[in-house]
Amino acid sequence: MSILPDDIRYEILSRLPVKTLLRLRVTSRFWLTLIGSPNFIKSHLKQSVKTKNNLNLFLSYVTPDLFDFSRLFRLDLDSVEGDGILQPVEIDDNPLRHHLYKNRIWGTCDGLLCLSNIKQATLSWNQSTRITVGPLNHSNIRQNDGSNIRVVDYIDIVVLWNPSTKKSIELPFASLEIKDELDLPQYCTYGFGYDNTNDDYKVVRVAVVLDVVINYEVKVYSLRSNSWHTADKFPNQYPNLNRIGNSVVGGSMHWMSIDVNSNSSILAFDLGLETYRVIQQPEYRDCEFSSYLASFEGCLSLSCHYYSGNVDVWLLNQYGGENESWSRFITLAEQNIPDIINYFFRCIVYSKNGKKVLLEMGADLVWYNLETRSLEDVRFHSEEDSLEDMESCLESLVSVGTVAEAG
């Protein structure tokens, strides 16, 4: 096979599962070099995206009685499309398995997952800058110039993980550089995606501090440099993080933003240029609704649950082009929806034949048949824990880098 041209070898090998390729890679130096080459990794990824082979659902289940302890599960998408009862398989070797709290799945890109949990740490609050930094460890905990106060708090542990290769990297700590944030209510969200401008994978953290005046900051992590930096904010508005999910599409992260008059906008933050633009909103059928912004199959998706009871799911077509516009993708009538104002809706993935869409409705999964415009139940094995997060992720050989890599 070594005498075949590269494109023929790529075509044959790119159709194989990652597990098979990893076995081949250890049999000879030739296979190690070929399968580990950037060109082959891109070819294999392109084939997986095209065929939807080796596509899995990753689910985080929470046990409320155990300090929100959660477990990660994997589910083959092919099994979801069958008629049997689904039995997700628990992932025992995930990089956050030793942490006791809630595992969050923030997003997926090219076979990589962005996960987080929390841990208790000793931090340092500077009285002059009024900013918390840290965490402190055995090498720096004794360094104190008299202006710092030690505090114990919970911090996020964020990892990028390739579940196919079992490689992961823990991101360095990112301090919250907002004055007087100590002891004030705060919340944050993460977005994860590919920066085509700089050929880099980026994590964006948007953190909001609730004070008399709402403040926030945007920080960006680069996998290439393994470091965080602070990005500019969009002026005179603040993010509403309760209304977004995994919202990275077209190289930008998106969120709902609110001004001083309570008017909302959809912002796009470019991962490469770190600039903002406002996306025009669809023509809603009513002015009173709850919404949810997310990504779906490479499109920006906006779910609107009207207080009247109906639901519209919109997709943004021709993203970034002159003819960029919203189209109504799914409409659900009131009789199909529980009588809950903030009931949660999200499109997850197409079926392999493209005739159905997997929907997350509250804590349930259902198929929406695009031809009959009807809902079909998805049956799960009895599970007492509640579903917290879910993302579809394909298998890939994409590396999380060599810095601080862990299996």
mmCIF file of N, CA and C in Angstrom, residues 305-349:
data_model
loop_
_atom_site.group_PDB
_atom_site.id
_atom_site.type_symbol
_atom_site.label_atom_id
_atom_site.label_comp_id
_atom_site.label_asym_id
_atom_site.label_seq_id
_atom_site.Cartn_x
_atom_site.Cartn_y
_atom_site.Cartn_z
ATOM 1 N N HIS A 305 -40.118 30.212 22.143
ATOM 2 C CA HIS A 305 -41.300 29.650 22.781
ATOM 3 C C HIS A 305 -42.204 30.810 23.180
ATOM 4 N N TYR A 306 -43.249 31.012 22.418
ATOM 5 C CA TYR A 306 -44.157 32.135 22.658
ATOM 6 C C TYR A 306 -45.043 31.857 23.870
ATOM 7 N N TYR A 307 -45.332 32.897 24.610
ATOM 8 C CA TYR A 307 -46.172 32.731 25.795
ATOM 9 C C TYR A 307 -47.575 32.272 25.426
ATOM 10 N N SER A 308 -47.927 32.439 24.165
ATOM 11 C CA SER A 308 -49.214 31.937 23.691
ATOM 12 C C SER A 308 -49.222 30.418 23.566
ATOM 13 N N GLY A 309 -48.046 29.800 23.550
ATOM 14 C CA GLY A 309 -47.963 28.339 23.553
ATOM 15 C C GLY A 309 -47.228 27.737 22.379
ATOM 16 N N ASN A 310 -47.131 28.422 21.235
ATOM 17 C CA ASN A 310 -46.482 27.862 20.056
ATOM 18 C C ASN A 310 -44.963 28.013 20.138
ATOM 19 N N VAL A 311 -44.277 27.247 19.295
ATOM 20 C CA VAL A 311 -42.817 27.311 19.214
ATOM 21 C C VAL A 311 -42.389 27.426 17.754
ATOM 22 N N ASP A 312 -41.465 28.345 17.493
ATOM 23 C CA ASP A 312 -40.817 28.444 16.186
ATOM 24 C C ASP A 312 -39.322 28.213 16.368
ATOM 25 N N VAL A 313 -38.734 27.449 15.450
ATOM 26 C CA VAL A 313 -37.281 27.290 15.410
ATOM 27 C C VAL A 313 -36.799 27.899 14.106
ATOM 28 N N TRP A 314 -35.912 28.884 14.216
ATOM 29 C CA TRP A 314 -35.389 29.606 13.056
ATOM 30 C C TRP A 314 -33.954 29.190 12.781
ATOM 31 N N LEU A 315 -33.560 29.184 11.508
ATOM 32 C CA LEU A 315 -32.174 28.966 11.101
ATOM 33 C C LEU A 315 -31.702 30.164 10.296
ATOM 34 N N LEU A 316 -30.449 30.579 10.549
ATOM 35 C CA LEU A 316 -29.868 31.706 9.814
ATOM 36 C C LEU A 316 -29.159 31.173 8.579
ATOM 37 N N ASN A 317 -29.675 31.544 7.400
ATOM 38 C CA ASN A 317 -29.139 31.055 6.134
ATOM 39 C C ASN A 317 -28.110 32.031 5.558
ATOM 40 N N GLN A 318 -27.183 31.465 4.755
ATOM 41 C CA GLN A 318 -26.146 32.243 4.072
ATOM 42 C C GLN A 318 -25.418 33.147 5.066
ATOM 43 N N TYR A 319 -24.913 32.518 6.095
ATOM 44 C CA TYR A 319 -24.285 33.239 7.196
ATOM 45 C C TYR A 319 -23.149 34.140 6.707
ATOM 46 N N GLY A 320 -23.208 35.404 7.107
ATOM 47 C CA GLY A 320 -22.160 36.363 6.774
ATOM 48 C C GLY A 320 -22.212 36.915 5.372
ATOM 49 N N GLY A 321 -23.149 36.426 4.534
ATOM 50 C CA GLY A 321 -23.246 36.896 3.155
ATOM 51 C C GLY A 321 -24.207 38.065 2.991
ATOM 52 N N GLU A 322 -24.291 38.561 1.798
ATOM 53 C CA GLU A 322 -25.182 39.688 1.515
ATOM 54 C C GLU A 322 -26.644 39.303 1.691
ATOM 55 N N ASN A 323 -26.975 38.052 1.434
ATOM 56 C CA ASN A 323 -28.365 37.592 1.530
ATOM 57 C C ASN A 323 -28.638 36.830 2.825
ATOM 58 N N GLU A 324 -27.865 37.120 3.855
ATOM 59 C CA GLU A 324 -28.084 36.473 5.154
ATOM 60 C C GLU A 324 -29.503 36.751 5.639
ATOM 61 N N SER A 325 -30.206 35.702 6.020
ATOM 62 C CA SER A 325 -31.596 35.869 6.453
ATOM 63 C C SER A 325 -32.040 34.670 7.268
ATOM 64 N N TRP A 326 -33.076 34.880 8.068
ATOM 65 C CA TRP A 326 -33.662 33.810 8.879
ATOM 66 C C TRP A 326 -34.782 33.118 8.117
ATOM 67 N N SER A 327 -34.896 31.814 8.307
ATOM 68 C CA SER A 327 -36.030 31.062 7.766
ATOM 69 C C SER A 327 -36.614 30.209 8.880
ATOM 70 N N ARG A 328 -37.947 30.111 8.907
ATOM 71 C CA ARG A 328 -38.608 29.292 9.918
ATOM 72 C C ARG A 328 -38.431 27.826 9.543
ATOM 73 N N PHE A 329 -37.786 27.066 10.430
ATOM 74 C CA PHE A 329 -37.410 25.683 10.154
ATOM 75 C C PHE A 329 -38.434 24.698 10.710
ATOM 76 N N ILE A 330 -38.858 24.906 11.938
ATOM 77 C CA ILE A 330 -39.811 24.016 12.613
ATOM 78 C C ILE A 330 -40.834 24.866 13.348
ATOM 79 N N THR A 331 -42.089 24.468 13.268
ATOM 80 C CA THR A 331 -43.157 25.087 14.047
ATOM 81 C C THR A 331 -43.911 24.004 14.798
ATOM 82 N N LEU A 332 -44.065 24.193 16.093
ATOM 83 C CA LEU A 332 -44.806 23.243 16.917
ATOM 84 C C LEU A 332 -46.030 23.934 17.486
ATOM 85 N N ALA A 333 -47.157 23.248 17.389
ATOM 86 C CA ALA A 333 -48.404 23.812 17.887
ATOM 87 C C ALA A 333 -48.506 23.637 19.390
ATOM 88 N N GLU A 334 -49.399 24.381 19.984
ATOM 89 C CA GLU A 334 -49.543 24.429 21.438
ATOM 90 C C GLU A 334 -49.841 23.058 22.041
ATOM 91 N N GLN A 335 -50.605 22.226 21.339
ATOM 92 C CA GLN A 335 -51.003 20.939 21.916
ATOM 93 C C GLN A 335 -49.845 19.961 22.062
ATOM 94 N N ASN A 336 -48.723 20.233 21.389
ATOM 95 C CA ASN A 336 -47.567 19.345 21.479
ATOM 96 C C ASN A 336 -46.573 19.753 22.565
ATOM 97 N N ILE A 337 -46.891 20.822 23.310
ATOM 98 C CA ILE A 337 -45.910 21.423 24.204
ATOM 99 C C ILE A 337 -46.478 21.522 25.612
ATOM 100 N N PRO A 338 -45.718 21.133 26.631
ATOM 101 C CA PRO A 338 -46.183 21.296 28.010
ATOM 102 C C PRO A 338 -46.452 22.764 28.327
ATOM 103 N N ASP A 339 -47.347 22.999 29.241
ATOM 104 C CA ASP A 339 -47.758 24.355 29.599
ATOM 105 C C ASP A 339 -46.753 24.969 30.583
ATOM 106 N N ILE A 340 -45.534 25.172 30.092
ATOM 107 C CA ILE A 340 -44.465 25.771 30.895
ATOM 108 C C ILE A 340 -43.867 26.913 30.086
ATOM 109 N N ILE A 341 -43.861 28.113 30.634
ATOM 110 C CA ILE A 341 -43.446 29.290 29.866
ATOM 111 C C ILE A 341 -42.006 29.170 29.388
ATOM 112 N N ASN A 342 -41.090 28.750 30.269
ATOM 113 C CA ASN A 342 -39.674 28.701 29.908
ATOM 114 C C ASN A 342 -39.235 27.308 29.473
ATOM 115 N N TYR A 343 -40.150 26.559 28.884
ATOM 116 C CA TYR A 343 -39.810 25.214 28.417
ATOM 117 C C TYR A 343 -38.702 25.300 27.379
ATOM 118 N N PHE A 344 -37.737 24.394 27.481
ATOM 119 C CA PHE A 344 -36.486 24.473 26.735
ATOM 120 C C PHE A 344 -36.563 23.682 25.431
ATOM 121 N N PHE A 345 -36.132 24.310 24.313
ATOM 122 C CA PHE A 345 -36.120 23.644 23.010
ATOM 123 C C PHE A 345 -34.756 23.818 22.355
ATOM 124 N N ARG A 346 -34.285 22.750 21.694
ATOM 125 C CA ARG A 346 -33.027 22.861 20.955
ATOM 126 C C ARG A 346 -32.947 21.755 19.917
ATOM 127 N N CYS A 347 -32.494 22.089 18.714
ATOM 128 C CA CYS A 347 -32.209 21.086 17.691
ATOM 129 C C CYS A 347 -30.815 20.528 17.935
ATOM 130 N N ILE A 348 -30.690 19.187 17.905
ATOM 131 C CA ILE A 348 -29.413 18.548 18.184
ATOM 132 C C ILE A 348 -28.711 18.120 16.901
ATOM 133 N N VAL A 349 -29.361 17.285 16.096
ATOM 134 C CA VAL A 349 -28.698 16.717 14.927
ATOM 135 C C VAL A 349 -29.745 16.160 13.975
#
